[in-house]
Structures are given as C-alpha cells and as structure tokens.
Amino acid sequence: MPVYLVDWPIATDPLAREIIGDAVRAGTAEVGVQLHPWVNPPHTEQVNAHHSYAGNLPVELEEAKFRKLRDTIEEGFGTLPRIYRAGRYGLGPQTAKLLSETGIAIDSSVRARYDYSATQGPDYARHPVTPYWTDPDHKLIELPLTTVFWGLLRQQGGHVFPLTTRFPRLGGALSRLGLLERIGLTPEGVSMDEALRAIDIAIDDQLPVLVLSFHSPSLAAGHTPYVRTEADLDALYDWFRGVYAYLDTRGVRPTTVEEIMASVDA
C-alpha cells in the first residue's frame, strides 16, 4: 500500500486533500509526515543549507514546525499520521524523542549507506539497513530506505564504499569492474536492471521489509532531473511495472504501517 509522506504545501492544498484523502478513506493509501523546514511555518529561522535539514534547527523550532504540520495533516486527511520522514533525510539528535512523544510510531528518514555531511546533513553511511528500535522503551522503530551493495566486494561494502567520498573516481572504477556498487530501491537514478539486482540481494540478505521511495514531482515531466521528458515519464512507469511484477514473482507482498507496527509488537 502506498504511503504519501506529506509536506506543508500538500497538507494545505484543497485538491491534494481531496485526492489523497479519498484514497486514505478508501483504505488504499496511508498518509505520513514529511517536514521540509523552509516551506513549513513558523518561519523564524534563516533559510540556508544548514537549516534545510530539520534536525539542524533549534529543538523548539523543529518541534513547532513538526507539530504544526502533523496537526494540519490530521485535520485535512482525517487520520493521525503514524510515520515520519525528515525532508532531505535530515534527522537531528532530538528528533526521535520528539516523534515518540507525539504519536509517531515509525520513522523512515534514515537512508542507510549514504553520507550527507558534506552538505551539513547527517551521515548514515554505517547505519543498519534492517529496521531497528531507536529507544529502549520500544516506542519508535526506524525503517531505513532500502539500499544494498552489489558486486564481488559487497560484503565489505560498509568499509570500502565510504572511501569513495574521499576518492570520487574510486566509486566509478569499482562499479565498472563489477567490484562494488551501491543501489537504492528507487526509480530516480536507478535503472530497472539495477533495481531487480537490488531486490535479489535484499531478499538474499533476508531484509524483512523493502522500502521503495521516490519524489512525487517525478510523476510529471520537467520537475525533477530524473523525468525531464514524456519519454522519461513513460520509462518511469515501465520501471514501476517491471519492478512490481518482479517483486510479485519473488513473493514480496505489500504491507501497511499498521502491519509493521503489529509485527514488532507481537
């Protein structure tokens, strides 16, 4: 079942409320929170690269923005959101505490095996790729975006791949030689062939949940670097059809936020 992670412009748009709300009420979609600080009130911070990661905001401001967005989503879509993703994957040191205190059960902000510290964001290079509890009281579970390593050195990927940030040419060389490649489960910048390989590796590694994600502006031509033309858009839908058909053949079935919550409570 798709989860629409909604930011402030979408949460306050009447048409979005109608379209997504109809799907939520019909039980064919779920809604969650996605905080992009620069578009979300209250607007008291200086808008810059550092503050584009919500976790870099002063704690009180991060909380104020989050609560404003969460309450607006609940009002507009008629349901209490239980899942969160920080815009730009920007968790901070106090974010987990804020989420667990405000009814969020699942965070999906961690993009394991990616490092955003060069742009003043978090470093997830060595974070787990499997779900894990973020607190000793088991109130908030982390559901990382699915990213795998492929190649002859994939078992050593966690140690080798971070070196490519220091030596940019190394990553290309490793990939060309079939030694090591990082593949995220997304249609944005990832070919269908790569995605199918990632699914095989994720299943072989016994990941209990596969998290596929993309940005909704990619569903129309001209809004993202990944879909510039109508031909790109056709290719995107071909990617979806191919990937979901393959997931079905591999016995991977859709799930829901409620099912994930129930499975960890069992």
Coordinates of C-alpha atoms in Angstrom, one line a residue:
M1 CA 0.0 0.0 0.0
P2 CA 1.5 3.4 -0.9
V3 CA 2.3 5.9 1.9
Y4 CA 2.1 9.5 0.9
L5 CA 4.6 11.5 3.0
V6 CA 3.0 14.9 3.0
D7 CA 4.7 18.3 3.5
W8 CA 3.2 21.7 4.2
P9 CA 2.2 22.8 0.6
I10 CA 0.5 19.4 0.1
A11 CA -1.2 19.3 3.5
T12 CA -2.8 22.7 2.9
D13 CA -3.8 22.2 -0.7
P14 CA -7.5 21.5 -1.1
L15 CA -7.1 19.4 -4.3
A16 CA -4.3 17.3 -2.6
R17 CA -6.5 16.8 0.4
E18 CA -9.3 15.6 -1.8
I19 CA -7.3 13.2 -4.0
I20 CA -5.1 11.7 -1.2
G21 CA -7.9 11.9 1.3
D22 CA -10.2 9.8 -0.9
A23 CA -7.5 7.1 -1.1
V24 CA -6.9 7.2 2.6
R25 CA -10.6 6.9 3.4
A26 CA -11.0 4.1 0.9
G27 CA -8.2 2.2 2.7
T28 CA -6.0 2.1 -0.4
A29 CA -3.3 4.5 0.8
E30 CA -1.8 5.9 4.0
V31 CA -0.5 9.3 4.9
G32 CA 2.5 10.4 6.8
V33 CA 4.5 13.5 7.7
Q34 CA 7.4 14.9 5.7
L35 CA 9.0 18.1 7.1
H36 CA 10.7 20.5 4.7
P37 CA 11.6 23.3 7.1
W38 CA 11.9 26.1 4.5
V39 CA 8.2 25.9 3.5
N40 CA 6.8 25.0 6.9
P41 CA 5.6 27.6 9.5
P42 CA 6.7 29.1 11.8
H43 CA 9.2 30.8 9.6
T44 CA 11.7 32.2 12.1
E45 CA 15.0 30.6 11.0
Q46 CA 17.4 31.9 8.4
V47 CA 16.8 29.9 5.3
N48 CA 20.1 28.3 4.3
A49 CA 21.7 24.9 3.5
H50 CA 22.3 24.1 7.2
H51 CA 18.6 24.8 8.2
S52 CA 17.3 22.8 5.2
Y53 CA 17.8 19.8 7.4
A54 CA 15.1 19.9 10.1
G55 CA 17.4 18.2 12.6
N56 CA 19.8 21.2 12.5
L57 CA 17.1 23.6 13.7
P58 CA 16.9 24.7 17.3
V59 CA 15.0 21.9 19.1
E60 CA 12.0 24.2 19.9
L61 CA 11.7 25.3 16.3
E62 CA 11.9 21.8 14.9
E63 CA 9.1 20.8 17.3
A64 CA 6.9 23.8 16.5
K65 CA 7.2 23.1 12.7
F66 CA 6.6 19.4 13.2
R67 CA 3.5 19.8 15.4
K68 CA 2.0 22.4 13.1
L69 CA 2.4 20.0 10.1
R70 CA 1.2 16.9 12.0
D71 CA -1.9 18.7 13.3
T72 CA -2.7 20.1 9.8
I73 CA -2.4 16.6 8.2
E74 CA -4.7 15.1 10.9
E75 CA -7.2 17.9 10.3
G76 CA -7.0 17.8 6.5
F77 CA -6.9 14.0 5.9
G78 CA -9.0 12.8 8.9
T79 CA -6.3 10.5 10.3
L80 CA -3.5 10.7 12.7
P81 CA -0.2 10.1 10.8
R82 CA 2.0 7.4 12.4
I83 CA 5.0 7.6 10.1
Y84 CA 7.5 10.3 9.5
R85 CA 10.4 11.2 7.1
A86 CA 12.5 14.2 7.5
G87 CA 12.9 16.2 4.3
R88 CA 16.4 15.7 2.9
Y89 CA 16.6 12.8 5.4
G90 CA 17.5 15.4 7.9
L91 CA 17.2 13.8 11.4
G92 CA 18.7 15.6 14.4
P93 CA 19.8 14.5 17.8
Q94 CA 16.4 15.2 19.4
T95 CA 14.1 14.1 16.5
A96 CA 13.5 10.6 17.7
K97 CA 12.4 11.9 21.2
L98 CA 10.1 14.4 19.5
L99 CA 8.5 11.7 17.3
S100 CA 7.9 9.2 20.0
E101 CA 6.3 11.8 22.2
T102 CA 3.9 12.9 19.6
G103 CA 2.4 9.7 18.4
I104 CA 4.7 8.7 15.6
A105 CA 5.4 5.0 15.6
I106 CA 7.7 4.7 12.6
D107 CA 10.5 6.9 11.3
S108 CA 11.8 6.3 7.8
S109 CA 14.3 9.1 7.5
V110 CA 17.5 7.0 7.5
R111 CA 19.0 6.5 4.1
A112 CA 21.4 3.8 5.2
R113 CA 24.8 3.8 3.4
Y114 CA 24.5 7.5 2.4
D115 CA 26.5 10.3 3.8
Y116 CA 25.1 13.9 3.7
S117 CA 27.7 15.5 6.0
A118 CA 29.3 17.3 3.0
T119 CA 26.2 19.5 2.8
Q120 CA 25.8 19.8 6.6
G121 CA 23.4 16.9 6.8
P122 CA 23.6 13.5 8.7
D123 CA 25.9 10.7 8.0
Y124 CA 24.1 7.4 7.6
A125 CA 27.0 5.5 5.9
R126 CA 27.2 2.9 8.7
H127 CA 23.6 2.8 9.8
P128 CA 21.8 -0.6 9.8
V129 CA 19.7 -1.4 6.7
T130 CA 17.3 -3.5 8.7
P131 CA 14.6 -2.0 10.9
Y132 CA 15.6 -1.2 14.5
W133 CA 14.3 0.4 17.7
T134 CA 15.5 3.9 18.3
D135 CA 14.8 3.9 22.0
P136 CA 14.9 1.4 25.0
D137 CA 11.2 1.7 25.5
H138 CA 10.4 0.5 22.0
K139 CA 8.2 3.4 21.1
L140 CA 9.7 4.3 17.8
I141 CA 11.0 2.0 15.1
E142 CA 13.4 3.1 12.4
L143 CA 12.5 1.8 8.9
P144 CA 15.5 2.6 6.7
L145 CA 15.2 3.2 3.0
T146 CA 16.4 0.0 1.2
T147 CA 19.9 0.3 -0.1
V148 CA 22.2 -2.6 -0.9
F149 CA 25.7 -3.2 -2.1
W150 CA 26.3 -5.3 -5.2
G151 CA 29.5 -6.8 -6.6
L152 CA 32.3 -9.0 -5.5
L153 CA 33.2 -6.8 -2.6
R154 CA 29.6 -6.2 -1.4
Q155 CA 30.2 -8.0 1.9
Q156 CA 32.9 -5.4 2.6
G157 CA 30.9 -2.6 1.2
G158 CA 30.3 -0.9 4.5
H159 CA 34.0 -0.4 5.0
V160 CA 35.0 0.2 1.3
F161 CA 32.3 2.4 -0.1
P162 CA 32.7 5.3 2.4
L163 CA 36.2 5.8 0.8
T164 CA 34.5 6.9 -2.4
T165 CA 33.5 10.2 -0.8
R166 CA 37.2 10.9 -0.3
F167 CA 38.3 9.5 -3.7
P168 CA 35.4 10.2 -6.1
R169 CA 37.0 8.3 -9.0
L170 CA 37.2 5.1 -6.9
G171 CA 33.4 4.6 -7.0
G172 CA 33.2 4.6 -10.7
A173 CA 36.2 2.3 -11.0
L174 CA 34.7 -0.2 -8.6
S175 CA 31.4 -0.2 -10.4
R176 CA 32.9 -0.6 -13.9
L177 CA 35.0 -3.6 -12.6
G178 CA 31.9 -5.2 -11.0
L179 CA 33.5 -5.0 -7.6
L180 CA 31.2 -2.7 -5.7
E181 CA 28.1 -0.7 -6.4
R182 CA 25.6 1.0 -4.1
I183 CA 22.0 0.6 -5.3
G184 CA 19.0 2.3 -3.7
L185 CA 15.5 1.0 -4.3
T186 CA 14.2 4.0 -6.2
P187 CA 13.4 4.8 -9.8
E188 CA 15.3 8.0 -9.5
G189 CA 18.7 7.4 -11.0
V190 CA 18.4 3.7 -10.7
S191 CA 17.8 1.5 -13.8
M192 CA 15.3 -1.4 -13.8
D193 CA 18.1 -3.9 -14.1
E194 CA 19.9 -2.4 -11.1
A195 CA 16.6 -2.4 -9.1
L196 CA 16.0 -6.0 -9.9
R197 CA 19.5 -6.9 -8.7
A198 CA 18.9 -4.9 -5.6
I199 CA 15.7 -6.8 -4.9
D200 CA 17.6 -10.1 -5.2
I201 CA 20.3 -9.0 -2.9
A202 CA 17.8 -7.7 -0.3
I203 CA 16.0 -11.0 -0.3
D204 CA 19.2 -13.0 -0.1
D205 CA 20.3 -10.8 2.8
Q206 CA 16.9 -11.5 4.4
L207 CA 15.8 -7.9 4.8
P208 CA 12.3 -8.2 6.4
V209 CA 10.9 -5.1 4.7
L210 CA 11.8 -3.4 1.4
V211 CA 11.3 0.3 1.3
L212 CA 10.8 1.8 -2.2
S213 CA 10.6 5.6 -2.4
F214 CA 10.6 8.4 -4.9
H215 CA 9.6 12.1 -5.1
S216 CA 6.1 12.8 -6.3
P217 CA 7.2 15.6 -8.7
S218 CA 8.8 12.9 -10.8
L219 CA 5.3 11.8 -11.8
A220 CA 5.2 14.7 -14.2
A221 CA 7.8 15.7 -16.9
G222 CA 10.0 18.6 -16.2
H223 CA 10.0 18.8 -12.4
T224 CA 13.0 16.7 -11.5
P225 CA 16.3 15.7 -13.1
Y226 CA 15.0 12.2 -13.4
V227 CA 11.9 12.9 -15.5
R228 CA 12.6 15.7 -18.0
T229 CA 10.5 14.5 -20.9
E230 CA 7.4 12.5 -21.7
A231 CA 9.6 9.6 -22.8
D232 CA 11.3 9.7 -19.4
L233 CA 7.8 9.6 -17.8
D234 CA 6.9 6.5 -19.9
A235 CA 10.2 4.9 -18.8
L236 CA 9.3 5.6 -15.1
Y237 CA 6.0 3.8 -15.4
D238 CA 7.8 0.9 -17.2
W239 CA 10.1 0.8 -14.2
F240 CA 7.2 0.5 -11.8
R241 CA 5.5 -2.2 -13.8
G242 CA 8.7 -4.2 -14.1
V243 CA 9.8 -3.8 -10.5
Y244 CA 6.4 -4.6 -9.0
A245 CA 5.9 -7.6 -11.3
Y246 CA 9.3 -8.9 -10.2
L247 CA 8.5 -8.4 -6.6
D248 CA 5.4 -10.4 -7.1
T249 CA 7.3 -13.3 -8.7
R250 CA 9.8 -13.2 -5.7
G251 CA 6.9 -13.5 -3.3
V252 CA 7.3 -10.0 -1.8
R253 CA 3.8 -8.6 -0.9
P254 CA 2.7 -5.1 0.0
T255 CA 2.3 -4.2 3.7
T256 CA 1.0 -1.3 5.7
V257 CA 2.1 0.9 8.6
E258 CA -0.3 -0.9 10.9
E259 CA 1.0 -4.4 9.9
I260 CA 4.6 -3.3 10.5
M261 CA 3.6 -1.9 13.9
A262 CA 1.7 -5.1 14.8
S263 CA 4.6 -7.3 13.7
V264 CA 7.1 -5.6 16.0
D265 CA 4.6 -5.6 18.9
A266 CA 4.0 -9.3 18.6

